[in-house]
Each structure stands twice: as structure tokens, then as C-alpha cells.
XYZ file of C-alpha atoms in Angstrom:
410
model
C 38.358 -6.463 -17.142
C 35.720 -3.847 -16.450
C 32.084 -4.862 -16.235
C 29.431 -2.205 -16.842
C 25.726 -2.493 -16.329
C 22.877 0.002 -16.277
C 19.525 -0.696 -14.670
C 16.717 -0.311 -17.203
C 19.169 1.031 -19.763
C 19.739 4.355 -18.008
C 18.316 6.819 -15.533
C 14.743 8.020 -16.029
C 14.387 11.770 -15.736
C 11.873 13.277 -13.311
C 9.284 15.645 -14.707
C 11.398 18.679 -13.828
C 12.897 21.169 -16.251
C 14.026 23.981 -13.939
C 17.740 23.448 -13.201
C 17.485 25.756 -10.198
C 15.984 22.845 -8.294
C 19.250 20.979 -8.731
C 21.212 23.814 -7.193
C 19.049 23.642 -4.101
C 20.122 20.059 -3.533
C 23.737 20.990 -2.860
C 23.101 22.629 0.509
C 22.883 20.732 3.757
C 19.270 20.640 4.849
C 18.124 22.002 8.211
C 17.557 19.542 11.041
C 13.750 19.483 10.874
C 13.818 19.034 7.114
C 16.193 16.102 7.547
C 13.948 14.665 10.242
C 10.909 14.798 7.954
C 12.764 13.212 5.022
C 14.208 10.530 7.287
C 10.769 9.607 8.628
C 9.355 9.466 5.110
C 12.274 7.294 3.978
C 11.939 5.005 6.976
C 8.224 4.373 6.433
C 8.077 4.559 2.643
C 5.417 7.273 2.646
C 3.601 9.300 5.288
C 0.806 11.839 5.372
C 1.394 15.274 6.865
C -0.667 14.341 9.922
C 1.365 11.181 10.465
C 4.639 13.072 10.065
C 3.510 15.587 12.686
C 2.574 12.773 15.052
C 5.833 10.901 14.644
C 8.139 13.917 14.619
C 6.555 15.901 17.446
C 6.494 18.982 15.210
C 3.400 21.110 14.937
C 1.061 20.606 12.001
C 1.829 24.129 10.791
C 5.594 23.535 10.924
C 5.218 20.258 9.042
C 3.095 21.944 6.358
C 5.724 24.631 5.815
C 8.532 22.055 5.632
C 6.585 19.813 3.282
C 5.817 22.671 0.905
C 9.499 23.555 0.781
C 10.668 19.991 0.247
C 8.029 19.409 -2.399
C 9.028 22.637 -4.114
C 12.640 21.423 -4.212
C 11.444 18.098 -5.716
C 12.778 16.171 -2.728
C 9.311 14.877 -1.904
C 6.538 13.752 -4.239
C 2.875 12.998 -3.638
C 1.572 9.455 -3.639
C -1.913 8.270 -4.468
C -4.598 9.556 -2.059
C -5.664 7.040 0.592
C -9.401 7.217 1.204
C -10.770 6.399 4.636
C -14.274 6.068 5.893
C -14.786 9.749 6.718
C -13.183 13.064 5.887
C -10.751 14.040 3.170
C -8.421 11.377 1.775
C -4.874 11.522 3.136
C -2.041 11.975 0.663
C 1.201 10.155 1.503
C 4.408 12.030 0.761
C 7.381 10.021 -0.464
C 11.013 10.641 -1.280
C 11.534 11.470 -4.930
C 13.987 8.798 -6.147
C 15.327 11.200 -8.785
C 15.879 14.105 -6.389
C 19.370 13.112 -5.270
C 22.040 10.696 -6.449
C 25.304 9.605 -4.871
C 28.339 7.595 -5.865
C 29.346 4.598 -3.789
C 32.776 2.977 -4.039
C 33.684 -0.423 -2.666
C 37.395 -1.229 -2.520
C 38.029 -4.900 -1.954
C 41.135 -7.004 -1.912
C 40.186 -8.676 -5.206
C 37.788 -6.221 -6.868
C 36.350 -2.724 -6.787
C 32.857 -1.435 -7.499
C 31.495 1.985 -8.360
C 27.741 2.526 -8.191
C 25.361 5.412 -8.734
C 22.525 5.203 -6.208
C 19.305 7.179 -6.113
C 17.588 8.804 -3.137
C 15.709 5.654 -2.088
C 18.682 3.285 -2.306
C 18.238 1.796 -5.783
C 21.368 1.185 -7.842
C 20.992 2.914 -11.210
C 24.410 2.307 -12.773
C 27.423 0.267 -11.749
C 30.970 -0.569 -12.737
C 32.940 -3.587 -11.544
C 36.711 -4.111 -11.739
C 38.392 -7.370 -10.631
C 42.151 -7.413 -10.027
C 44.835 -9.606 -8.414
C 45.358 -7.020 -5.677
C 44.365 -3.371 -5.103
C 46.913 -0.949 -6.530
C 46.410 2.663 -5.333
C 46.965 4.319 -8.711
C 44.764 1.801 -10.517
C 41.983 2.243 -7.961
C 42.148 6.026 -8.303
C 42.008 5.769 -12.092
C 39.075 3.330 -11.945
C 37.056 5.696 -9.740
C 37.809 8.830 -11.759
C 37.284 7.168 -15.135
C 34.097 5.521 -13.885
C 32.664 8.759 -12.531
C 33.413 10.444 -15.840
C 31.768 7.616 -17.786
C 28.638 7.648 -15.628
C 28.319 11.438 -15.564
C 28.468 11.554 -19.358
C 25.293 9.453 -19.337
C 23.460 11.989 -17.173
C 21.756 15.263 -17.934
C 23.051 18.534 -16.432
C 20.186 18.442 -13.946
C 21.045 14.918 -12.847
C 24.723 15.786 -12.473
C 23.756 18.778 -10.317
C 21.880 16.425 -8.015
C 24.880 14.251 -7.098
C 25.460 14.642 -3.359
C 28.963 13.190 -3.147
C 31.142 10.094 -3.145
C 31.118 7.547 -0.323
C 34.047 5.137 -0.135
C 33.806 1.801 1.658
C 37.284 0.382 2.094
C 39.177 -1.970 4.392
C 41.424 -0.052 6.716
C 45.145 -0.894 6.769
C 45.088 -2.740 3.447
C 48.838 -3.242 3.689
C 48.501 -5.671 6.592
C 47.182 -8.612 4.579
C 49.465 -8.801 1.567
C 50.631 -12.355 2.286
C 47.128 -13.769 2.706
C 45.990 -12.542 -0.709
C 49.289 -13.258 -2.454
C 50.013 -9.598 -3.198
C 53.502 -8.078 -3.443
C 54.342 -6.627 -0.062
C 55.958 -3.522 -1.585
C 52.893 -2.772 -3.696
C 50.519 -3.094 -0.754
C 52.830 -1.051 1.455
C 52.097 1.946 -0.795
C 48.637 2.145 0.777
C 50.213 3.195 4.078
C 51.084 6.654 2.720
C 48.386 6.916 0.030
C 45.467 9.213 0.925
C 42.736 8.193 -1.504
C 40.289 10.708 -0.082
C 42.676 13.607 -0.636
C 43.595 12.410 -4.125
C 39.927 12.243 -5.111
C 39.108 15.582 -3.498
C 41.817 17.210 -5.604
C 40.399 15.764 -8.827
C 36.630 15.912 -8.450
C 34.043 18.491 -7.415
C 32.179 16.042 -5.173
C 32.496 15.850 -1.362
C 34.277 12.679 -0.217
C 33.223 10.424 2.665
C 35.163 7.356 3.847
C 34.101 4.455 6.071
C 35.312 0.939 6.807
C 33.877 -1.478 4.247
C 32.286 -3.921 6.693
C 30.837 -1.054 8.732
C 29.373 0.362 5.532
C 27.780 -2.984 4.712
C 26.313 -3.171 8.202
C 24.949 0.342 7.821
C 23.321 -0.608 4.521
C 21.664 -3.589 6.212
C 20.413 -1.333 9.002
C 18.953 1.258 6.624
C 17.808 -0.842 3.662
C 17.623 -4.362 5.078
C 16.568 -6.043 8.316
C 17.002 -2.931 10.477
C 13.270 -2.297 10.464
C 12.687 -5.688 12.109
C 15.663 -6.004 14.466
C 16.806 -3.060 16.613
C 19.794 -5.109 17.850
C 21.801 -7.427 15.621
C 25.305 -8.621 14.929
C 26.285 -8.535 11.279
C 28.757 -10.718 9.396
C 29.885 -9.767 5.888
C 31.976 -12.436 4.179
C 34.246 -10.855 1.593
C 37.828 -11.678 0.711
C 38.175 -11.247 4.485
C 35.228 -11.513 6.827
C 34.232 -8.412 8.763
C 31.118 -7.116 10.369
C 29.348 -4.663 12.572
C 27.086 -4.255 15.577
C 23.713 -2.524 15.702
C 22.286 -1.551 19.103
C 19.030 0.354 19.567
C 18.764 0.728 15.784
C 22.111 2.528 15.505
C 25.579 1.435 14.478
C 27.798 0.865 17.493
C 31.442 1.574 16.680
C 32.898 1.593 20.197
C 35.620 3.659 21.799
C 38.132 3.330 18.940
C 35.718 2.785 16.048
C 36.615 -0.888 15.653
C 33.741 -2.536 17.537
C 32.214 -5.345 15.535
C 35.256 -5.925 13.316
C 34.691 -9.654 14.044
C 37.557 -10.911 11.873
C 39.978 -11.274 14.829
C 37.386 -13.163 16.918
C 38.955 -16.452 18.021
C 37.325 -19.709 16.881
C 38.508 -23.335 16.790
C 41.069 -23.951 14.077
C 41.709 -27.064 11.977
C 44.656 -28.100 14.179
C 42.598 -28.161 17.388
C 43.831 -24.779 18.581
C 42.243 -21.401 18.047
C 42.518 -19.110 15.049
C 40.984 -15.800 13.955
C 37.572 -16.087 12.321
C 38.914 -14.401 9.186
C 41.318 -17.313 8.590
C 38.386 -19.715 8.341
C 35.321 -17.835 7.121
C 36.789 -15.668 4.340
C 36.612 -16.019 0.580
C 40.392 -16.006 0.286
C 40.311 -19.346 2.154
C 37.952 -20.749 -0.504
C 40.266 -19.330 -3.152
C 43.178 -21.289 -1.705
C 41.066 -24.438 -1.437
C 40.138 -24.155 -5.114
C 43.785 -23.698 -6.092
C 44.723 -26.787 -4.087
C 42.054 -28.738 -5.979
C 43.363 -27.522 -9.344
C 40.337 -25.245 -9.946
C 40.714 -21.725 -11.326
C 39.488 -19.376 -8.536
C 39.274 -16.232 -10.668
C 35.506 -16.598 -11.350
C 34.988 -15.848 -7.647
C 35.726 -12.204 -8.403
C 34.267 -11.698 -11.886
C 30.762 -11.240 -10.508
C 29.631 -11.848 -6.951
C 26.171 -12.885 -8.128
C 27.273 -15.384 -10.782
C 29.344 -18.005 -9.005
C 29.273 -21.525 -10.332
C 28.968 -24.475 -7.974
C 32.594 -25.420 -7.323
C 31.575 -28.783 -5.894
C 33.382 -30.433 -2.951
C 35.743 -27.502 -2.198
C 32.791 -25.118 -1.936
C 30.871 -27.563 0.269
C 33.884 -28.017 2.549
C 34.370 -24.258 2.810
C 30.699 -23.682 3.613
C 30.835 -26.331 6.352
C 33.965 -24.905 7.973
C 32.658 -21.349 7.620
C 29.337 -22.302 9.220
C 31.066 -24.066 12.099
C 33.204 -20.985 12.786
C 30.251 -18.629 12.433
C 28.223 -20.716 14.876
C 30.938 -20.301 17.507
C 31.151 -16.581 16.797
C 27.381 -16.126 17.039
C 27.151 -17.922 20.377
C 30.143 -16.034 21.765
C 28.528 -12.733 20.795
C 25.126 -13.788 22.140
C 26.656 -14.651 25.500
C 27.658 -10.985 25.877
C 24.724 -9.167 24.254
C 21.338 -10.730 23.627
C 21.116 -9.779 19.973
C 17.796 -10.326 18.274
C 19.495 -11.559 15.130
C 22.775 -12.645 13.630
C 22.756 -11.479 10.016
C 24.981 -13.183 7.454
C 25.741 -11.751 4.030
C 28.665 -11.599 1.665
C 30.123 -11.220 -1.775
C 28.454 -14.262 -3.268
C 25.121 -15.289 -4.813
C 21.977 -15.730 -2.770
C 22.101 -19.517 -3.064
C 25.530 -19.583 -1.417
C 24.328 -17.286 1.352
C 21.304 -19.544 1.935
C 23.558 -22.606 2.256
C 25.856 -20.843 4.723
C 22.958 -19.651 6.875
C 21.307 -23.092 6.905
C 24.613 -24.765 7.799
C 25.259 -22.198 10.557
C 21.848 -22.853 12.107
C 22.615 -26.571 12.136
C 26.098 -26.044 13.569
C 24.707 -23.950 16.419
C 22.558 -26.870 17.540
C 25.711 -28.931 18.096
C 27.037 -26.468 20.682
C 26.407 -26.192 24.415
C 23.690 -23.559 24.533
C 23.019 -23.555 28.257
C 22.462 -19.994 29.436
C 22.512 -18.574 25.898
C 19.511 -17.095 24.127
C 20.238 -17.954 20.499
C 19.465 -15.056 18.149
C 17.641 -15.544 14.874
C 20.273 -16.534 12.340
C 19.127 -14.962 9.097
C 20.253 -13.961 5.636
C 21.154 -10.372 4.900
C 18.626 -8.546 2.758
C 20.961 -6.186 0.899
C 23.263 -8.680 -0.811
C 26.665 -8.575 -2.427
C 26.572 -4.807 -3.129
C 26.056 -3.963 0.553
C 29.462 -2.313 0.908
C 28.997 -0.044 -2.117
C 25.420 0.778 -1.066
C 26.625 1.617 2.426
C 29.284 3.865 0.933
C 26.750 5.609 -1.314
C 24.553 6.221 1.728
C 27.209 8.355 3.418
C 26.683 11.526 1.309
C 22.902 11.183 1.614
C 22.981 11.015 5.397
C 25.551 13.794 5.541
C 23.271 16.241 3.711
C 19.694 15.076 3.786
C 18.923 12.413 6.378
C 19.368 11.677 10.052
C 21.207 8.609 11.297
C 19.388 8.244 14.604
C 17.481 5.564 16.440
C 14.468 7.834 16.892
C 13.445 6.973 13.342
C 12.983 3.331 14.244
C 10.665 3.897 17.190
C 6.928 4.264 16.902
C 5.406 7.176 18.832
C 3.487 6.394 22.009
């Protein structure tokens, strides 16, 4: 089954008719241009004077950069803001229609392909549930989906696609038994280079990142990152994963696996310890539903349209919250995070129940010597992994991924 949806029935065209502007989008922008666009994106809209103040660039340099970016349709003018004296200031904003990117989420039970605009809004999306991820089927889904979406675009819009960002679990072959997949089929992922296969079949640059890291990056850029410079992030998918943000930047560690969180040891049902992923993952709920004689397939039809599965869902939320509480306190005993952010591939009402239950479960623990972080809901939602993936081409060409953007000037 393939689910297709289009926001507002399609993509509105900007008031631009010169296709040469599209060609300009394909080059990697210079550092100062990227700095200006990143500051504008971070704050939603800034005047030239404010950009100069925050960037440290001279007013003349900013004026030259702004004229160029406006000429390339990357920036647009907002409504003038009138003060008490002097000329009104005109905020400059990112043009949502200036750049698009594809984001791919590969999960253990479903895949998503989205087209995202320059300010992070999803314009078009495709969703494909499956029993397990087959490499050839995933490749076909991505290529067919890109073709379907591009046929809905104008030549100018197609010229403004920056690339494809793929958010995928690493070492998919390691968890065949847990998701009931044939071991031989999953083993094919070990030698399958999806990035190379796509690069050989599409004109777009390819970027790949771990799926949970991508979700954490989306939360940093489009979610709570503006409010919390340091947070630990939990994304509950078929398997739970996560990420760490320190000083408003993703922290990946020496080997790139910092913040994986799934292997973190928590109390198990038998009184011993078990990895967090074997308690607080959707595949555990899937097995609980099967044991109760309930069809679990609706879990993967649409992440935002779950039904209330009754007692099995309540039991899973309680056990998930208990495990998350232990994980949060363990993390907070090492780094005093400002927040623990919880999100996942489920509707907002499920997320709210998990967060509320986790807050309650934390109060039952020994908190001596621990500063408990704010335990909050993620702001991006179930498409966080795909959005994080789609962000990769944008940051590669147009924006800066740096903590300086999250600090106010002195």
C-alpha cells in the first residue's frame, strides 16, 4: 500500500519566471552567504542592520550579500516594521519556494519520502508500509516516488531541488529476529549500498545519516532547539533511538554513535537489566497486540492515525515510561541536560501520554544529587526522521550547522 498526500493540493509557484534563477541554486553558497541565510532562518526574519549586528559583518558587506541573495530569490522582503523614529526596517526572510529537498526515512516497518521547502514545510509526501525493508523494494519506492513528485513540479521547481537526504538505521541486518523478518533477506543490506545505487540513477546529490540522529537534528533546527541549548532526545520508532545536543549542536562522539540510547541498560520485566530498545520500542507494542489477538498492522499505516488499542497500549506506555524515566535520570547524572525530549512515530495524543507517564515515573526514583531536566514533548512529530533527512542537502549547500546561530550577540 502506498499512501500519497499533497499539502494544499500542490506546490505554489513563486512569482519568478526566469529559469536562470534556478540554475543559481545548484552551487554551494559562500560562507558569508550561508551565515546570513542561517541567521535569517534561525530568527524567522531580520533587518540588514540586525544581520550585521549578529553576524559581525560590516553593513556594506551585508548589503552586498543581501542584494545577491535577493536577486537569486533566496531571500524575500517582509512587511516594513515602523518604529518611533527614522525609516522603517524591512525584515528579510527565506523564500520558502527558493529551494526544495527530498527526505527519505527508512524504517523497519515503513518508508517515507517527502519534498520539503526551504523553511522546513513538507509540501508532498509518500508513505509505504511493509513487513520488513527489502533493499530492491526500497530503491524502487524512492525512485518511483521521486519521479511521481517531480512530474507534479514545474521545470523551475525541479531545478531548485538541492538533493536527497536519507535517514536510515545503520546495520539493518542486525535486528531481523526482533521484527520477524527473514534473516537472509535482511542480510542483503550488509552488501547493499543504497547511496551508490541512488547516485547511479538520479541527478541529485545523496546524503545519508542515521535515522535517530536525523530526527534529533530536525528537533534542534525546527523544534525545541531554540529554547534548549543542551538536551537528550528520544525517538521511539520500531526501535527506540536518540541523540544528544550540546551547546546547540549535535554531539556524535568519537565513533559517531553517541546518543544511540537503544543499548542503554534499564530494569527488565524479570528483575534483571535489559536494553532500553527491548522495552520502549514500537515492535514491543506490536508483539503485545499480537499476544492479545489484535491486528498490529494499523501501527504502520499512518503514524498520526493510531486507534486506541486499549489495555495493551496502556501497558506499553507504562513500561515505556518507566524505562524512559530510568534512562533520563541516568543521562542527567552525567550531563545536566536542560531537557529530555520525547517523540516518536505515533500521534500526538500517544506522545502526550508517554511524556506525562514518564514525568510521574521519574518522581518514584531516588533523585538525590540529580537535577531533573524538563521532560517535554518533541515539537517536530512523527515525520522528524524524514525532515531531518531532507535538511541534509539544505545544510550542505545553503546553511551553516553551527552553535553560533543560537547565541545572541553581546
